[in-house]
Structure formats: structure tokens, C-alpha cells
GROMACS .gro file of C-alpha atoms in nm:
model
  394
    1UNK     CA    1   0.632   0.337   2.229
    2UNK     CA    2   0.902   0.368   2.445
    3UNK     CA    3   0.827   0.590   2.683
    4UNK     CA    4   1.231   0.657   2.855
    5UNK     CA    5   1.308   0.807   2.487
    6UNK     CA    6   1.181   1.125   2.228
    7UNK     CA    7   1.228   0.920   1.939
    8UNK     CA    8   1.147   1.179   1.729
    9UNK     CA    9   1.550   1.302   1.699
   10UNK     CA   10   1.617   0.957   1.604
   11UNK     CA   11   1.666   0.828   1.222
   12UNK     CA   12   1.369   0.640   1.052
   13UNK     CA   13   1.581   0.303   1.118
   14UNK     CA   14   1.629   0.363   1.499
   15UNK     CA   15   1.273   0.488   1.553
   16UNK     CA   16   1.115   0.151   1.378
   17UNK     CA   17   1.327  -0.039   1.704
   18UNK     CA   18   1.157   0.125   1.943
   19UNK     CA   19   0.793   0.225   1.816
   20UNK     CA   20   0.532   0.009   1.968
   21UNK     CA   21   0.676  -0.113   2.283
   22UNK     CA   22   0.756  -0.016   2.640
   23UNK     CA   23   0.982  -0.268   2.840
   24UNK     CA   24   0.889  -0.066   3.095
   25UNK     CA   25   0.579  -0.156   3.118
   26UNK     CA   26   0.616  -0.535   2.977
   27UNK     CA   27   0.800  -0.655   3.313
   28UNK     CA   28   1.150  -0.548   3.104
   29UNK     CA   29   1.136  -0.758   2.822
   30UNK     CA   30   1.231  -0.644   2.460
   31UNK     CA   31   0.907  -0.710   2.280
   32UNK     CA   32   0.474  -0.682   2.370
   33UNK     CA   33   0.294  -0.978   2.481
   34UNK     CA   34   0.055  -1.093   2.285
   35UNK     CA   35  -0.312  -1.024   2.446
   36UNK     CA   36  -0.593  -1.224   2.309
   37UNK     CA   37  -0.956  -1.232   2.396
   38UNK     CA   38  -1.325  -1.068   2.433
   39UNK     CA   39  -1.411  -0.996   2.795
   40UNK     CA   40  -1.269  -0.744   2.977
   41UNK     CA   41  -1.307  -0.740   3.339
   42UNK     CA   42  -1.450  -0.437   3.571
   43UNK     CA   43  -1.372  -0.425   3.977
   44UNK     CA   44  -1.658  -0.150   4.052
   45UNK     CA   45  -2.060  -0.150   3.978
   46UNK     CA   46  -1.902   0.255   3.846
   47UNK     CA   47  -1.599   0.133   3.608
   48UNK     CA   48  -1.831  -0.055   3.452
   49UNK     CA   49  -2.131   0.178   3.385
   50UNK     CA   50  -1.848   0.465   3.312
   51UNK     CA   51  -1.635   0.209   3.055
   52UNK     CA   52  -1.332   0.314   3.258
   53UNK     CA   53  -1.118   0.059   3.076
   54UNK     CA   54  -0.944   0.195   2.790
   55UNK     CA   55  -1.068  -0.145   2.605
   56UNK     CA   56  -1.411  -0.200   2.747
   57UNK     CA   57  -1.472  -0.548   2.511
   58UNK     CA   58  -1.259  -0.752   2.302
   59UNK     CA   59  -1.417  -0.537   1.984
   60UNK     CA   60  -1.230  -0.229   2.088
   61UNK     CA   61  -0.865  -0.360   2.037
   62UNK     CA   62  -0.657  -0.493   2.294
   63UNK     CA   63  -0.275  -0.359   2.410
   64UNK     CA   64  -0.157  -0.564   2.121
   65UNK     CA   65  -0.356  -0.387   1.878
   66UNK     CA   66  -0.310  -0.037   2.035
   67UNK     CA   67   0.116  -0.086   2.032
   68UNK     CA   68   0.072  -0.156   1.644
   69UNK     CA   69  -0.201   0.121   1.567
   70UNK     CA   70   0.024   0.373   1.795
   71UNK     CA   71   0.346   0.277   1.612
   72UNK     CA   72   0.187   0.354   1.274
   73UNK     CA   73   0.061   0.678   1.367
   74UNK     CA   74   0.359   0.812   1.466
   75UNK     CA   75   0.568   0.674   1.192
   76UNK     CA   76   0.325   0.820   0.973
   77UNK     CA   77   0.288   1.153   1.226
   78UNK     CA   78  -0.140   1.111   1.170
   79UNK     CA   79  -0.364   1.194   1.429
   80UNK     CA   80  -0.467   0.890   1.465
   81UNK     CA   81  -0.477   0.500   1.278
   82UNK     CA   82  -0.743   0.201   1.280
   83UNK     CA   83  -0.634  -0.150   1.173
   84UNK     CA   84  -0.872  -0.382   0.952
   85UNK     CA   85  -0.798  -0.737   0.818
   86UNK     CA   86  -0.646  -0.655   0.474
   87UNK     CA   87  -0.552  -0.363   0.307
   88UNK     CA   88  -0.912  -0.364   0.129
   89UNK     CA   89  -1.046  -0.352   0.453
   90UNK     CA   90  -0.882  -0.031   0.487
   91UNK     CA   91  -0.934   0.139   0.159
   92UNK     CA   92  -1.361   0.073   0.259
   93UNK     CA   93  -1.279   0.187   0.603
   94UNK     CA   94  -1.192   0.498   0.445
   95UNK     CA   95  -1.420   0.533   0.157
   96UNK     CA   96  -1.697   0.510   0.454
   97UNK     CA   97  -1.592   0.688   0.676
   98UNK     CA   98  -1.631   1.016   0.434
   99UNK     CA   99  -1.912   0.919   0.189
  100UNK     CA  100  -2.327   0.908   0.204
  101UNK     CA  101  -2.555   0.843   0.015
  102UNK     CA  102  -2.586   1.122  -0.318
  103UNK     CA  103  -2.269   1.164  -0.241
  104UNK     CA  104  -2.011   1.142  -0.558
  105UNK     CA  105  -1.613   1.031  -0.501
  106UNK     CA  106  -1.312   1.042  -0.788
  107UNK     CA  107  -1.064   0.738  -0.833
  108UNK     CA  108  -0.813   0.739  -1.066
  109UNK     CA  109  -0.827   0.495  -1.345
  110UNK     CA  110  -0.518   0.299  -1.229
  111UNK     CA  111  -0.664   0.195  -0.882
  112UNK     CA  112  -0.600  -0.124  -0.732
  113UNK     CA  113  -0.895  -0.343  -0.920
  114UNK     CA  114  -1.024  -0.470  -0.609
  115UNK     CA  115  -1.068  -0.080  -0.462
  116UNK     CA  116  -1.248  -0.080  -0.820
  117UNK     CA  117  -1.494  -0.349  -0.747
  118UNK     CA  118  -1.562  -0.200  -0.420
  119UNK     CA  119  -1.699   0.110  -0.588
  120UNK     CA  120  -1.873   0.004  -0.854
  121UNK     CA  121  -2.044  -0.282  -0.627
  122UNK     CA  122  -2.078  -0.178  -0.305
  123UNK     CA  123  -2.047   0.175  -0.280
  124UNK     CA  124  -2.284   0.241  -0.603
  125UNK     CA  125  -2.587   0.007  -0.425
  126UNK     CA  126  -2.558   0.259  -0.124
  127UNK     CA  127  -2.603   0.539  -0.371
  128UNK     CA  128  -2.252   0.667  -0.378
  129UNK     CA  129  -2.133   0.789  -0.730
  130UNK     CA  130  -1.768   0.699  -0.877
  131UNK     CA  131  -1.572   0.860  -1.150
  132UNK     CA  132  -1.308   0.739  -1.296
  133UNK     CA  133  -0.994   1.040  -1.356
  134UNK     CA  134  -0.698   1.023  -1.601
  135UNK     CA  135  -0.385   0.978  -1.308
  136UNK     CA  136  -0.222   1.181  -1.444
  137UNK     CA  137  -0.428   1.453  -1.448
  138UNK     CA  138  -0.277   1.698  -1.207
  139UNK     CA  139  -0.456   2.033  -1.165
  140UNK     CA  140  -0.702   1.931  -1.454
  141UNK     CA  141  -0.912   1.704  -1.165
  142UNK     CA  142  -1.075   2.049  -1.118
  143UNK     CA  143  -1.323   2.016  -1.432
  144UNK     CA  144  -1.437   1.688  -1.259
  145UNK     CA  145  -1.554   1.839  -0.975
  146UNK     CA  146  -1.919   1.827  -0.924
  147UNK     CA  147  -2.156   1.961  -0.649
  148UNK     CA  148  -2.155   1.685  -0.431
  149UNK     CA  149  -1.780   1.564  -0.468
  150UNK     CA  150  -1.666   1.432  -0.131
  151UNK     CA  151  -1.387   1.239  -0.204
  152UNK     CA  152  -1.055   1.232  -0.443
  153UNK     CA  153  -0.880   0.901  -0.376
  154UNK     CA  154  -0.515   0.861  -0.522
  155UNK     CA  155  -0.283   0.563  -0.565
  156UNK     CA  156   0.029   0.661  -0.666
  157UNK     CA  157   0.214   0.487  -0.806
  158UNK     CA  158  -0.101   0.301  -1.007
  159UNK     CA  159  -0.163  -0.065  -0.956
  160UNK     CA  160   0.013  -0.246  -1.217
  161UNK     CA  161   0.081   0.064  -1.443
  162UNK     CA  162   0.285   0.199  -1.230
  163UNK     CA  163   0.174   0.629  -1.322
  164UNK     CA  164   0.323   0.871  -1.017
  165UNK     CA  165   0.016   1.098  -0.977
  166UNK     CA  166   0.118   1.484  -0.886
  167UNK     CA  167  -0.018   1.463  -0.532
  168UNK     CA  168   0.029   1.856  -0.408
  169UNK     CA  169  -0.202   1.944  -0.687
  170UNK     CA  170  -0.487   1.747  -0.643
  171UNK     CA  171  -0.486   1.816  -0.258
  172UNK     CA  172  -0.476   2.191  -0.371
  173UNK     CA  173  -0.803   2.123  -0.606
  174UNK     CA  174  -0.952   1.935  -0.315
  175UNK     CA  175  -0.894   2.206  -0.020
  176UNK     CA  176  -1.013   2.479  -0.260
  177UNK     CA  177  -1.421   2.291  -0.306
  178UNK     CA  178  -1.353   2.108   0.091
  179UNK     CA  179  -1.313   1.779  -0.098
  180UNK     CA  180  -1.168   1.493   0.161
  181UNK     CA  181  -0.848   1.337  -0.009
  182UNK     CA  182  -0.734   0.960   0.056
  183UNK     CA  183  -0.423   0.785  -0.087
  184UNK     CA  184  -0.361   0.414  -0.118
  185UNK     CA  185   0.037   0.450   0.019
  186UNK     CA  186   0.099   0.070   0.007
  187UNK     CA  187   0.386   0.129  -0.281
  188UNK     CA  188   0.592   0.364  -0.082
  189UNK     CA  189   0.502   0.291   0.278
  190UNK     CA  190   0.554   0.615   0.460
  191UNK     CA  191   0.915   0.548   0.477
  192UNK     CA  192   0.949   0.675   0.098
  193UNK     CA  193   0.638   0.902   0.094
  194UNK     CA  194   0.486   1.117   0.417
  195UNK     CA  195   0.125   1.132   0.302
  196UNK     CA  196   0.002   1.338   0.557
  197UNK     CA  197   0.261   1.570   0.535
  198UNK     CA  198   0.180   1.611   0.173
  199UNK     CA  199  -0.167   1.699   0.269
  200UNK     CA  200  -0.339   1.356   0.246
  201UNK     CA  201  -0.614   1.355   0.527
  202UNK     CA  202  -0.663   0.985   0.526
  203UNK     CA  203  -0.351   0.718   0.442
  204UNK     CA  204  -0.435   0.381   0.385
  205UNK     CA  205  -0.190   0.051   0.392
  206UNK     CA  206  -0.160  -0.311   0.283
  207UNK     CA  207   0.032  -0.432   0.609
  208UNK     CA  208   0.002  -0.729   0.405
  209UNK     CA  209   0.270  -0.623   0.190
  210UNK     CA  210   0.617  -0.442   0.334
  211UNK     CA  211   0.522  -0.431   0.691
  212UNK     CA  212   0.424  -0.801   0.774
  213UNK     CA  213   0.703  -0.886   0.491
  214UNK     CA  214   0.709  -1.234   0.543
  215UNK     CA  215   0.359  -1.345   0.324
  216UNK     CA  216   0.202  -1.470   0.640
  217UNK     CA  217  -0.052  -1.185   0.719
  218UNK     CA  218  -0.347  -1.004   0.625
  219UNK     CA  219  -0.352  -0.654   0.710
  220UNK     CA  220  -0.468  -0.285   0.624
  221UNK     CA  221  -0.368   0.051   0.841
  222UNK     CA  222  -0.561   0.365   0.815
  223UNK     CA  223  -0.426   0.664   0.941
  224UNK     CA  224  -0.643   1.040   0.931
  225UNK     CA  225  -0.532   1.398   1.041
  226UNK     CA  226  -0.698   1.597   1.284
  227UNK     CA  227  -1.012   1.643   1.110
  228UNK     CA  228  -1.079   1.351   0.963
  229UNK     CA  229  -0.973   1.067   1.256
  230UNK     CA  230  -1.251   1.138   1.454
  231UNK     CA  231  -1.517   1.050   1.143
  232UNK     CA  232  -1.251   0.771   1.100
  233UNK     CA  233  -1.308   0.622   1.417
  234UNK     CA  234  -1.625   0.644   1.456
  235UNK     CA  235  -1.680   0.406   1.117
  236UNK     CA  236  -1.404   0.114   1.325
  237UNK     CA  237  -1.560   0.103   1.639
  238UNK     CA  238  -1.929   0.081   1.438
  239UNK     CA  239  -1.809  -0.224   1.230
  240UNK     CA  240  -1.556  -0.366   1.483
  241UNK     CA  241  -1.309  -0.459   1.220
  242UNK     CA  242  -1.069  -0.526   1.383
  243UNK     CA  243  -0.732  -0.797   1.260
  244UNK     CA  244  -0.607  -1.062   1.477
  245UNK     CA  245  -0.408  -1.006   1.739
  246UNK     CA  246  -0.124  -1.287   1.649
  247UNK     CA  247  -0.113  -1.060   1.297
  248UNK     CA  248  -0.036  -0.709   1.470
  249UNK     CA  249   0.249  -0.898   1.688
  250UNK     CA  250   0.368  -1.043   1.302
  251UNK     CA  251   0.341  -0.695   1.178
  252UNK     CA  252   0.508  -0.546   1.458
  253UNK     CA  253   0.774  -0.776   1.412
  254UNK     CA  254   0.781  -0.708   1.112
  255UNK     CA  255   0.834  -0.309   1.176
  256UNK     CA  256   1.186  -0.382   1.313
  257UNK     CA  257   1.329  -0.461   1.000
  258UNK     CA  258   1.081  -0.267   0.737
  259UNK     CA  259   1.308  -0.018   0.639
  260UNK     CA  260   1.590  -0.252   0.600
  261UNK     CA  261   1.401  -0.480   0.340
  262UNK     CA  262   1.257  -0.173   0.166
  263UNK     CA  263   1.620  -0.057   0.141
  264UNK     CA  264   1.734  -0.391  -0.021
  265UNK     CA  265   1.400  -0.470  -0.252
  266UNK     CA  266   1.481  -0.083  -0.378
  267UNK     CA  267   1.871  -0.181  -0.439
  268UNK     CA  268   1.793  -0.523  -0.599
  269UNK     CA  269   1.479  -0.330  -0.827
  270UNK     CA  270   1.643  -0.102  -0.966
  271UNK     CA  271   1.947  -0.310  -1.077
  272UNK     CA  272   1.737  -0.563  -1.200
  273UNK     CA  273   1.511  -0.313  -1.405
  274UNK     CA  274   1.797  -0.157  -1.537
  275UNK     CA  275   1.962  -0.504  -1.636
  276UNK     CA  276   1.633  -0.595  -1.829
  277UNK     CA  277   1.607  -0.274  -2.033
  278UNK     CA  278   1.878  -0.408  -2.176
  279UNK     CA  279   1.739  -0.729  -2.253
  280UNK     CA  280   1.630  -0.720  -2.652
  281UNK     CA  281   1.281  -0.967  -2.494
  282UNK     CA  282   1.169  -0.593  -2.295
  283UNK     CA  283   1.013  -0.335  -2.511
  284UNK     CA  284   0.982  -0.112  -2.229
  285UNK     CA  285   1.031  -0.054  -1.794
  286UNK     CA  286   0.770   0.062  -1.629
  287UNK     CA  287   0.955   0.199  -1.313
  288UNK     CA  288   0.858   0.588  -1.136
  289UNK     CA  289   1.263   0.558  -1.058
  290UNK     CA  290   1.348   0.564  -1.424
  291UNK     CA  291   1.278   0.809  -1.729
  292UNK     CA  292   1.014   0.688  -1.963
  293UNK     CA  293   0.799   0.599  -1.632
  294UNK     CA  294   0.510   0.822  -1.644
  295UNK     CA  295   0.513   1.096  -1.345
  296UNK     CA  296   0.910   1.026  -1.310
  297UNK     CA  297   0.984   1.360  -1.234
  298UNK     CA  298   0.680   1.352  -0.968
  299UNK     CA  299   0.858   1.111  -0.802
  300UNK     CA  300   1.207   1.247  -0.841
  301UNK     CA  301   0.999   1.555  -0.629
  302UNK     CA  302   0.796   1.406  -0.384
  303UNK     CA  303   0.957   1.072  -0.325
  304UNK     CA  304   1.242   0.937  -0.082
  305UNK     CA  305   1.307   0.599  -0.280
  306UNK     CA  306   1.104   0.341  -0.453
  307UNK     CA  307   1.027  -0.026  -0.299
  308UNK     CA  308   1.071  -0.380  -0.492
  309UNK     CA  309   0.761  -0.381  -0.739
  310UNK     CA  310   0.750  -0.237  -1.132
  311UNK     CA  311   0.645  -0.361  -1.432
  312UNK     CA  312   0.767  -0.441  -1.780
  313UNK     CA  313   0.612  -0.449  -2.139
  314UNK     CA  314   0.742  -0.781  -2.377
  315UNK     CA  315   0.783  -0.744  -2.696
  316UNK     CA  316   0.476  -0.761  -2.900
  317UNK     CA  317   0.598  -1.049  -3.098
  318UNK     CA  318   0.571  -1.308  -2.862
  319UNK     CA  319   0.268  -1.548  -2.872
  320UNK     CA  320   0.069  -1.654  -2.527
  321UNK     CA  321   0.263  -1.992  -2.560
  322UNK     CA  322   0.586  -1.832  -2.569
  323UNK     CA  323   0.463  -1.650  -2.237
  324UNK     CA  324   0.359  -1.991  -2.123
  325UNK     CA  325   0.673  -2.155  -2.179
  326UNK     CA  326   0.849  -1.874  -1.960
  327UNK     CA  327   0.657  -1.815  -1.688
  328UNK     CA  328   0.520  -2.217  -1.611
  329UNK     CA  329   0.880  -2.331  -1.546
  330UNK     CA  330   1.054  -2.062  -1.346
  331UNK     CA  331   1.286  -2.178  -1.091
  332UNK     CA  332   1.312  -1.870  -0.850
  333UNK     CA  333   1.029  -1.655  -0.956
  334UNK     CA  334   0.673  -1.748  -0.846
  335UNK     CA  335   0.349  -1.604  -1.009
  336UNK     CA  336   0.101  -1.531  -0.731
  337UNK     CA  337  -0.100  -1.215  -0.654
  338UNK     CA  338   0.058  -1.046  -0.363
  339UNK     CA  339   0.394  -0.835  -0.283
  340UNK     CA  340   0.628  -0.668  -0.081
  341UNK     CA  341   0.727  -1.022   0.078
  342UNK     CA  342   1.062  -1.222   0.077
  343UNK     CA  343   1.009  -1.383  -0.260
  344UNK     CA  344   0.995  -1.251  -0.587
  345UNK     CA  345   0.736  -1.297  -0.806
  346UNK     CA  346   0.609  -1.251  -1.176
  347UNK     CA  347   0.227  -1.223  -1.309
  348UNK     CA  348   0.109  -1.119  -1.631
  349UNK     CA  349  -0.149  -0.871  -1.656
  350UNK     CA  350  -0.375  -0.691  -1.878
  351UNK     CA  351  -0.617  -0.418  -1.803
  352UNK     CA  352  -0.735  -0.290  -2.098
  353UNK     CA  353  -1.096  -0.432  -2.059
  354UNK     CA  354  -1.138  -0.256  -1.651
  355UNK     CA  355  -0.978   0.079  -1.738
  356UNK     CA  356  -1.284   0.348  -1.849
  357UNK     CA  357  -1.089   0.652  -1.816
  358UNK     CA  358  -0.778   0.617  -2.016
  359UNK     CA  359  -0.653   0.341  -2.275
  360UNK     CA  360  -0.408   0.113  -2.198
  361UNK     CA  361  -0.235   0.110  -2.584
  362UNK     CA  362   0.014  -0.136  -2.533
  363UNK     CA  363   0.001  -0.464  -2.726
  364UNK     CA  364   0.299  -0.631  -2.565
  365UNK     CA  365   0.228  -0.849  -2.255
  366UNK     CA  366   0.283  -0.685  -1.930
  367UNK     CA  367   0.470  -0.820  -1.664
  368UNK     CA  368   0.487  -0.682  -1.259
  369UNK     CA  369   0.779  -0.807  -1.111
  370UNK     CA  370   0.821  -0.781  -0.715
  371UNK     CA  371   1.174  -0.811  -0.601
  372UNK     CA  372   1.238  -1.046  -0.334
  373UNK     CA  373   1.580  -1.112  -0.095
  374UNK     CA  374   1.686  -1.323  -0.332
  375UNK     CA  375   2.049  -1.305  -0.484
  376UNK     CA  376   2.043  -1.057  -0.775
  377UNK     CA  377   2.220  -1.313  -0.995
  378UNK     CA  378   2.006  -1.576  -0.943
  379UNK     CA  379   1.720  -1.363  -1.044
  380UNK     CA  380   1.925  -1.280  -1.396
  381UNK     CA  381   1.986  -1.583  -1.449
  382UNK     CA  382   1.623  -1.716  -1.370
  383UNK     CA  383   1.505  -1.451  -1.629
  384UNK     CA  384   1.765  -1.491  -1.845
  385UNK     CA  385   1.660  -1.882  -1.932
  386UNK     CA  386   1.317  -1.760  -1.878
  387UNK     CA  387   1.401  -1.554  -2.183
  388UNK     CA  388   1.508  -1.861  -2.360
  389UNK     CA  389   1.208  -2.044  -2.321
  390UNK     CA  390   1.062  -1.716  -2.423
  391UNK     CA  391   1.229  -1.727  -2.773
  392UNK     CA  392   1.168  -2.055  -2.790
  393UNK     CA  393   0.956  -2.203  -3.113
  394UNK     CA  394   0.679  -2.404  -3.054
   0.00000   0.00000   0.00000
């Protein structure tokens, strides 16, 4: 950070300028070098047997890595943030840094599938316990509360679903029985949602998503309070997990403008979800900014905005051929797995056969759309003869 400047008076746009850099200190240019490498070197027989340097081996970050993990933490005001190579990374990063063995952790039935697979792989053959919890379960979570409940881990909104979950409940459950409580944030970033100051003790981030912005990185931020950073930590420096350093100077990068893009992907969403609830081909919008969304008035509470990502529900009527002829020949719409980038994109999805916990009822395919930079019309219009193919026979 800047060092000349208290930032902190400063609007969320301004502060993303400066956070993560000191021209001071980088011979007066605008931006941070870029420091690769492993060895670090030592003048004394002392420095070295004390570790004097603040990055004693290449494993322990480097300035490039520290500018990016230091900008997060005070955008998100944490105590302190670890970087990993995807936002996976981050979400085990987490997971280990407050679970042991016998030790039994809540997710909420809408996770992320690949936060899913971690559990019920990983975590279970190191003898940690998962349960699966309605999202929307609010103040209920207390009946699932065993003994040896460690963790409650949130996503909010849910992956593909798109459920707000009613945060300042479940941390109040969780403080009452000294239960840790981590929240996958990628959706909002902490531009639209302050985790932390809801009472999340860790935050976790795909930097893969709005932060790098430009599909070119992998990247997951993990950011703890007081209590919790120091056990957070301690996990990093044992598993040196560490990203690239050419990614945090893509992601820092991509800071700059973050709030800018969120701004527009929210502007161009929310038009474009309320033009297709108007399209006869939608039987429903799956968006926390609009009614009908389950948790909307959650988010109407606890949110600052939504970003570029929500879902729809076709009609039941249409066949998988019909979806086929749709989605194979889209001209500006892409299917592929990932968000929060430049271009938009469109995937079907169904997960009725992963969810244990609740039933997914609908018999319509689902669509998530993410909400690019593209020109709004040009995304109608892609739809709209998308539509056309839809309704297409044969």
C-alpha cells in the first residue's frame, strides 16, 4: 500500500488504485515489479541463523506476493490473507486449517461441487465428518449441531442455485457452541459483501473469477480475523502453496479496475435477467437481486449489489435437442466452466443427483449465465435467435 496516504477515508474505487503498491519504495514508478525466484540471500553467519529476512526462501512469498496478500486484507479489513493457486486451493486451505481428525464440519447443500468432492474425498479419509444443511436454514442449523462440530461453511449465494443464506444467524448459532465459520465470498467479492464484518472468521476467494477478470489466472485468497489467521498461517507456510508470482501481478492488475467491471457485469445482469423473464422460453430467474430468488430479502439486507452470474429455468417442454440446437451454435455466448471474466458464457446444469440435503424439483433445464462486457444488445439478440433454434422442430 501506499504508504504517503490513509486510504481508509477514500471510496472503495479510489482505495483499489492505490492498495498494493508503494512508488515510494519501487524507485517512483506506478506499479510493483515483479520478483521471481527461490533463494534468498543473507550478508551475516546471524541473519541467517535468525531468518532476519522477512522472506527467508522462495516458499514464503516474495514482495510480489506480499503487495497482493496485503491489498486483500485490507480491502477485506481481515487480520490477515494467504494466497493458493485456485480458489479450491483456498476453500482446503481453510477447511484445514480448522479441522482434525473426529472432528465433524456443516456445508450447505448448494456448495460449489468441487468444495463437495473435497469433503467427501479428502477430508472424510482423514477422518473428518461432513453434513450436508438445507441453505436456507437460518437459525434452524442449531439442531445440526453435534459435539464435535468445528466448522459451518457458507456459500452464499449457492453455486448454480443461486439461495442467499441468512449469514448473521448462522454466525450467531456458531459463536454460541465456539463453532469456526467460513464463507466461500467469490459471488460478491468483498466489494458487495464485508464477510468479516458480518462475523465470518475465515473468507475465501476465486481470484480466478472478478479479481484476475481477464480468464488468464488461477487464483484463491483466504483471509481470517484475529483468532483464526494465526491457525491460518500456520497451515500456508506448512504446505507452501503458494500461486505464481506473474498471477498476483495479473491479479493486482486486475484490482485497479475490479470494482468497475463488477459495477458493469451488475448493470448488464440485471437488465438482461429482467429482459428474459419476459421471454415466454424462461419459466423462471434465478437472481438474489430479484423476487422469486430464494433469500431475496437476505440480500436486499446484507448485500451492496450483485455481480454478473444467475441462473434461469427453461421451460419444461423443451427436449435435450432443442437445448442442443441453442446452445451448439451461439455466436457471442460461450459454454465453459468458469466466471467473472470479460466474456459471457452459458452452461447447462443439473444437480439433482449431488444434492443430499434438499431436492432440486425443477424439471426444466437450468441455465447459469455470466455476464460479460459485451454490448447488452448483442447479448439479446444472441439469445433471442438462440431462442429460435430453441423452438425449433427437429
Amino acid at each position: 500500500m501506499d504508504s504517503r496516504k490513509n486510504i481508509s477515508k477514500f471510496s472503495i474505487g479510489t482505495q483499489l488504485t492505490m492498495l498494493g503498491r508503494n512508488p515510494d519504495e519501487q524507485s517512483g514508478f506506478v506499479n510493483p515489479p515483479l520478483y521471481k525466484g527461490s533463494t534468498v540471500i543473507y550478508k551475516t553467519l546471524e541473519d541467517i541463523e535468525l531468518k532476519r529476512n522477512r522472506f527467508h526462501y522462495g516458499t514464503c512469498g516474495t514482495p510480489t506476493i506480499a503487495n497482493l496478500e496485503d491489498a486483500w486484507t485490507q480491502l477485506t479489513g481481515a487480520a490477515g490473507t494467504v494466497l493458493s493457486p485456485s480458489g479450491l486451493g483456498s476453500v482446503a486451505l481453510a477447511l484445514w486449517s480448522l479441522t482434525k481428525v473426529g472432528d465433524h464440519i456443516l456445508m450447505p447443500d448448494t456448495i460449489y461441487r468441487p468444495s463437495r468432492v473435497f469433503c467427501d474425498g479428502f477430508l472424510a479419509k482423514f477422518g473428518v465428518q461432513t453434513s450436508y444443511y438445507d441453505p436456507l436454514i437460518g437459525y434452524d442449523i442449531e439442531a445440526l449441531v453435534k459435539n464435535n462440530t468445528t466448522v459451518i461453511f457458507m456459500e452464499s449465494p449457492g453455486s448454480q442455485t443461486m439461495e442467499i443464506q441468512d449469514i448473521p444467524a448462522i454466525v450467531q448459532v456458531a459463536k454460541k457452541y465456539g463453532i469456526k465459520t467460513i464463507l466461500d465470498n467469490t459471488w460478491a467479492t468483498p466489494i458487495f459483501f464485508n464477510a468479516h464484518a458480518h462475523g465470518i472468521d475465515i473468507s475465501v476467494e476465486a481470484g480466478t473469477k472478478y479479481l484476475g477478470g481477464h480468464s488468464d489466472i488461477l487464483l484463491g485468497l483466504a483471509s481470517a480475523n484475529e483468532e483464526c489467521w494465526p491457525a491460518l498461517r500456520a497451515t500456508y507456510d506448512a504446505i507452501a502453496m503458494l500461486p505464481g508470482a506473474d498471477d498476483c501481478i495479473l491479479a493486482l492488475r486486475g484490482l485497479r479496475t475490479m470494482h468497475l467491471r463488477l459495477k458493469e457485469a451488475e448493470k448488464k445482469a440485471i437488465e438482461l435477467a429482467a429482459w428474459l423473464q419476459k421471454c415466454p422460453e424462461i419459466e423462471k430467474v434465478l437472481h438474489p437481486a430479484f423476487e422469486g430468488c430464494p433469500g431475496h430479502e437476505l440480500w436486499k439486507r446484507d448485500f451492496t449489489g450483485s455481480s454478473g452470474l444467475f441462473s434461469v429455468i427453461l421451460n419444461k417442454k423443451y427436449c435435450k435437442k432443442s437445448l442442443s440446437n441453442m446452445l451448439d451454435n451461439m455466436s457471442v455466448f460461450s459454454m465453459g466452466l468458469s466466471w467473472g471474466g470479460f466474456e459471457s458464457l452459458i452452461v447447462p446444469f443439473n444437480c439433482q443427483s449431488y444434492r443430499t440435503a434438499t431436492d432440486w424439483l425443477e424439471t426444466g433445464y437450468a441455465l447459469r449465465i455470466q455476464v460479460g462486457l459485451e454490448d447488452i444488445n448483442d447479448l439479446k439478440h444472441d439469445l433471442t435467435l438462440g431462442f429460435e433454434r430453441l423452438n425449433r422442430e427437429g
